Amino acid sequence: MKKIYDWFNERLQLEDLVHFLGKKYVPIHSHSVWYYFGGISVFLFIIQVSTGILLLLYYKAGEDQAFESILFIMSKVQFGWLIRSIHSWAANLFVLSAVIHMFSVYFEKAYRKPREMTWVTGMLMLFLLLGFGFSGYLLPWNELAFFATKVGTDIMGVIPVVGKPIMVLLRGGEEVTGATLTRFFGFHVAVLPGIFTVLISLHLIFVQRQGMSETEEFSNTPENEKGKMPFFPNFLLRDLLLWLLVLNILAILAVFFPWELGHKADAFASAPAGIRPEWYFMFMFQSLKLIPAKILFIDGELLGILSFGLAFALWLFVPFWDRKTAQGHRNRFLNYLGIFVIAFILLMTIYGWLS
Amino acid sequence: MKKIYYVLSLLLISLGAWTVMAAEDQCIACHTGLGDAPSTLFKKDIHQQKGVSCADCHGGDRTADDPDKAMSKDHGYKGVPKGNNIIKACINCHDNADKMKTFGSSLKTNQFKLFATSVHGGTSLDGAEWVAQCTTCHGAHGVSPVASPSSPVYPTNVIKTCSKCHSNPQYMKQYNPSLPVDQLEKYHTSMHGKLNAKGNTEVAECASCHGSHNIYKPSDARSTVYAIKLPATCSKCHSDAEKMKKYNIPTDQYEKYAGSVHGKALLEKHDVGAPACNDCHGNHGAMPPGIESISNVCGTCHALNADLFSSSPHKKAFDQRKYPECQTCHSNHAIVPATDALIGVSQGATCVKCHSPQESSKGYEAAKVMRHLLDTLSASEQSAAAIVEDALQKGMEVGEAKFKLRDVHQARLESRTMVHSFSVPKFQEVIDKGMKVSAEVSHEGQGALDEYRFRRYGLGVATGIITLLSLLVYLYIRRLEKK
């Protein structure tokens, strides 16, 4: 090992990197556990990229081929079933892990100066992640995905002025057709990954440059009492331990709960019962269902969509309007707001699943 | 005194004559004098006997002896009713139960209601009137009760009455070009027709099956000859033991048919494609099929079976022995679904009715072999289906194998058809085809089950390795942080 290290070190001056990593510390406090969700998200991103590339070897986008190619992957390709199931399960765990990561950063107020850009890039990645989920859901071209995409894109069409053009752009026409499928495929494997790679690179560079955010309580602790852990190798090894755990969970899920393929989409068939979006869209779907058709003179659905749009915009720019935290004060309002948002999402998701 | 009697007598005679003149229907009196056909016919008309006057249909004043006054529009004279006015004139009484009672009639008064919905109640070519009027079938001035042999709708006359239109191709094609016009011709060839021609009023004639005022197209579910209703229509007579006694024919056909595969399909599942009585016996030319023509009758639907049978050695043997073809093995009215049990040499098999190890042992052996082959394919199909089902239950993708199972099932059905060739090599060929696909299905299903086990073991190994790695990392962290 030493000889190999020396061989590389002689050529690449690895000592500098080891020195840099050796100097990097991770704060240890009662909330340190939340730091790991960033690492888990990165791990799941790597899994998605690798399994996605493997699926690309056999997947064929097209109205007449998509479903059949997935069927082929599931039944004929060696370990195809495993790759597809892991890709599908990892996508869901990725969203879950990223949402937990986002809320932990929110409650720790880790977005405060100087990490506003880290927050914004993270939030943009979360939006892209939802885009990945939405576009990827259609790719097997099965019944549920077809109608869920129809409903999802219909909702976008409600937005005034820009809604209809966006809907047509996404669908590649007025209706969900094979054109939509190839379009979504393009978004899923080229457009979104391209943007995501830039954002994740920036996000990681920001984290490396600025180090881990410390909680307010930790910052106020005297320097000699602060608990710290070297990033390399201690924190990274812990990360590795969690990654192995996630890998185990993924393997168990893929074997015991293989991702179903369902029936091939048929545009002329009537919509099957129980059409639901993916769980991470459920709270929005359910809220829109519950909003009355008209509120005063405004269309209820439109009001709902605009409200969600405004809420997401406010959430994205929270570092810029949370003046209290920026001034070093505790912002209880944002804590209560965060708890309300989590409770709202949970309640609406559960209600959506039960109804 | 004598003079007084004389005058009184004259007065009485004059009064009597006046009363007679006033009571006499002047229409009849006058038209009888003219000697025209209506008045001649009307003398025998049931209406005349019941006291219905010409004026009741034609309007006018029956008491006026002056023709101009009697047939004056001022007195409501309508002349000869045309088109729908004929029916209107009839239903003036025949639709009114109270009025009918005044004539001492107990006839039903729903004829027009039934007629209006019937096929004859549709509009005629010019769209101005109904297709038929009462007079079309019942006549006009010589109307007799239906039970009277002189009535055009009396059982032995109704055939001619209906055929006036229905055997006229020029007329019928104006309404329904596809409707045959040979019903009368066929009817004469039927047992019904033959007996009817001999004056038998019991046998079925047009109205017995089609109804009278309420005649619908056979494709109309209201029709008494609609496929689902037809067996019940035939059984009205053919299940009547009393009626059939003199003809010496059985009366259990309906009962047997209702329990048969055909009867259940038609009467329970309402599959109008299933055969009813007329599909085998004919309708207007109804006759039991001849012994040698049964396979042709059954072959109209079971074409392949009939072809195979006709070219099989059984055809000649059956003809020689005068065995009814399909019926010998499958029965006639009580045909039950054919099962594998029909073939072979075990109990319940039909082959042993003729074949035994001692006599015609070749056929006996062939039946034994064919049954064995059928059982083998059946067992193989069941085993393959069980494997595929097991794999499905375990969440494995076996869509292709499941699809292929249909081919096995198809081969088994084909083999049942091929039985009718009564040739072991031909039969074996079909069985082999099914066995081959069945083996493929079993292989694919077994492969899926092996894959399922591999996944489970693979998961166990993978989880074990990952857990071991986790443990090593954990131990390494602990050792690192102890330093």
Short mmCIF file of C-alpha atoms in Angstrom, two decimals, chain A residues 71 74-76 79 81-82 229 233-234 237-238 240-241 244-245 247-248 251-252 255-256 258, chain B residues 395 397 400 444 451 454-456 459 462-464 466-467 469-471 473-474 476-477 480-481:
data_model
loop_
_atom_site.label_atom_id
_atom_site.label_comp_id
_atom_site.label_asym_id
_atom_site.label_seq_id
_atom_site.Cartn_x
_atom_site.Cartn_y
_atom_site.Cartn_z
CA LEU A 71 -40.14 -5.89 -19.33
CA MET A 74 -36.88 -7.17 -15.69
CA SER A 75 -37.15 -10.66 -17.14
CA LYS A 76 -34.25 -11.31 -19.51
CA PHE A 79 -29.65 -8.67 -12.76
CA TRP A 81 -34.58 -6.68 -12.14
CA LEU A 82 -32.12 -5.72 -9.41
CA MET A 229 -13.98 15.25 14.68
CA PRO A 233 -10.92 9.67 8.01
CA ASN A 234 -13.29 9.66 11.05
CA LEU A 237 -15.68 6.37 7.74
CA ARG A 238 -18.94 7.04 9.59
CA LEU A 240 -19.18 4.93 4.75
CA LEU A 241 -20.83 2.95 7.56
CA LEU A 244 -23.30 0.43 3.69
CA LEU A 245 -26.44 0.44 5.80
CA LEU A 247 -27.01 -0.25 0.51
CA ASN A 248 -28.29 -3.09 2.65
CA ALA A 251 -30.89 -4.63 -1.50
CA ILE A 252 -33.60 -5.87 0.87
CA VAL A 255 -35.48 -8.29 -3.44
CA PHE A 256 -38.54 -8.34 -1.23
CA PRO A 258 -39.44 -5.48 -6.52
CA GLY B 395 -43.55 -11.99 -7.71
CA GLU B 397 -42.03 -12.05 -14.19
CA GLU B 400 -44.28 -15.01 -21.55
CA GLU B 444 -39.37 -21.22 -18.05
CA GLU B 451 -34.08 -17.26 -10.08
CA PHE B 454 -31.08 -17.36 -6.29
CA ARG B 455 -32.27 -13.85 -5.43
CA ARG B 456 -33.05 -14.87 -1.88
CA LEU B 459 -29.53 -11.29 -0.97
CA ALA B 462 -24.82 -9.75 -0.25
CA THR B 463 -26.33 -8.62 3.04
CA GLY B 464 -23.84 -10.77 4.89
CA ILE B 466 -22.22 -5.67 3.47
CA THR B 467 -22.87 -6.31 7.18
CA LEU B 469 -17.91 -4.71 5.85
CA SER B 470 -19.96 -2.43 8.11
CA LEU B 471 -18.69 -4.29 11.14
CA VAL B 473 -15.58 -0.20 9.36
CA TYR B 474 -17.17 0.15 12.80
CA TYR B 476 -11.79 0.35 12.53
CA ILE B 477 -13.47 3.59 13.66
CA LEU B 480 -8.93 4.76 15.35
CA GLU B 481 -10.68 6.83 17.98
#
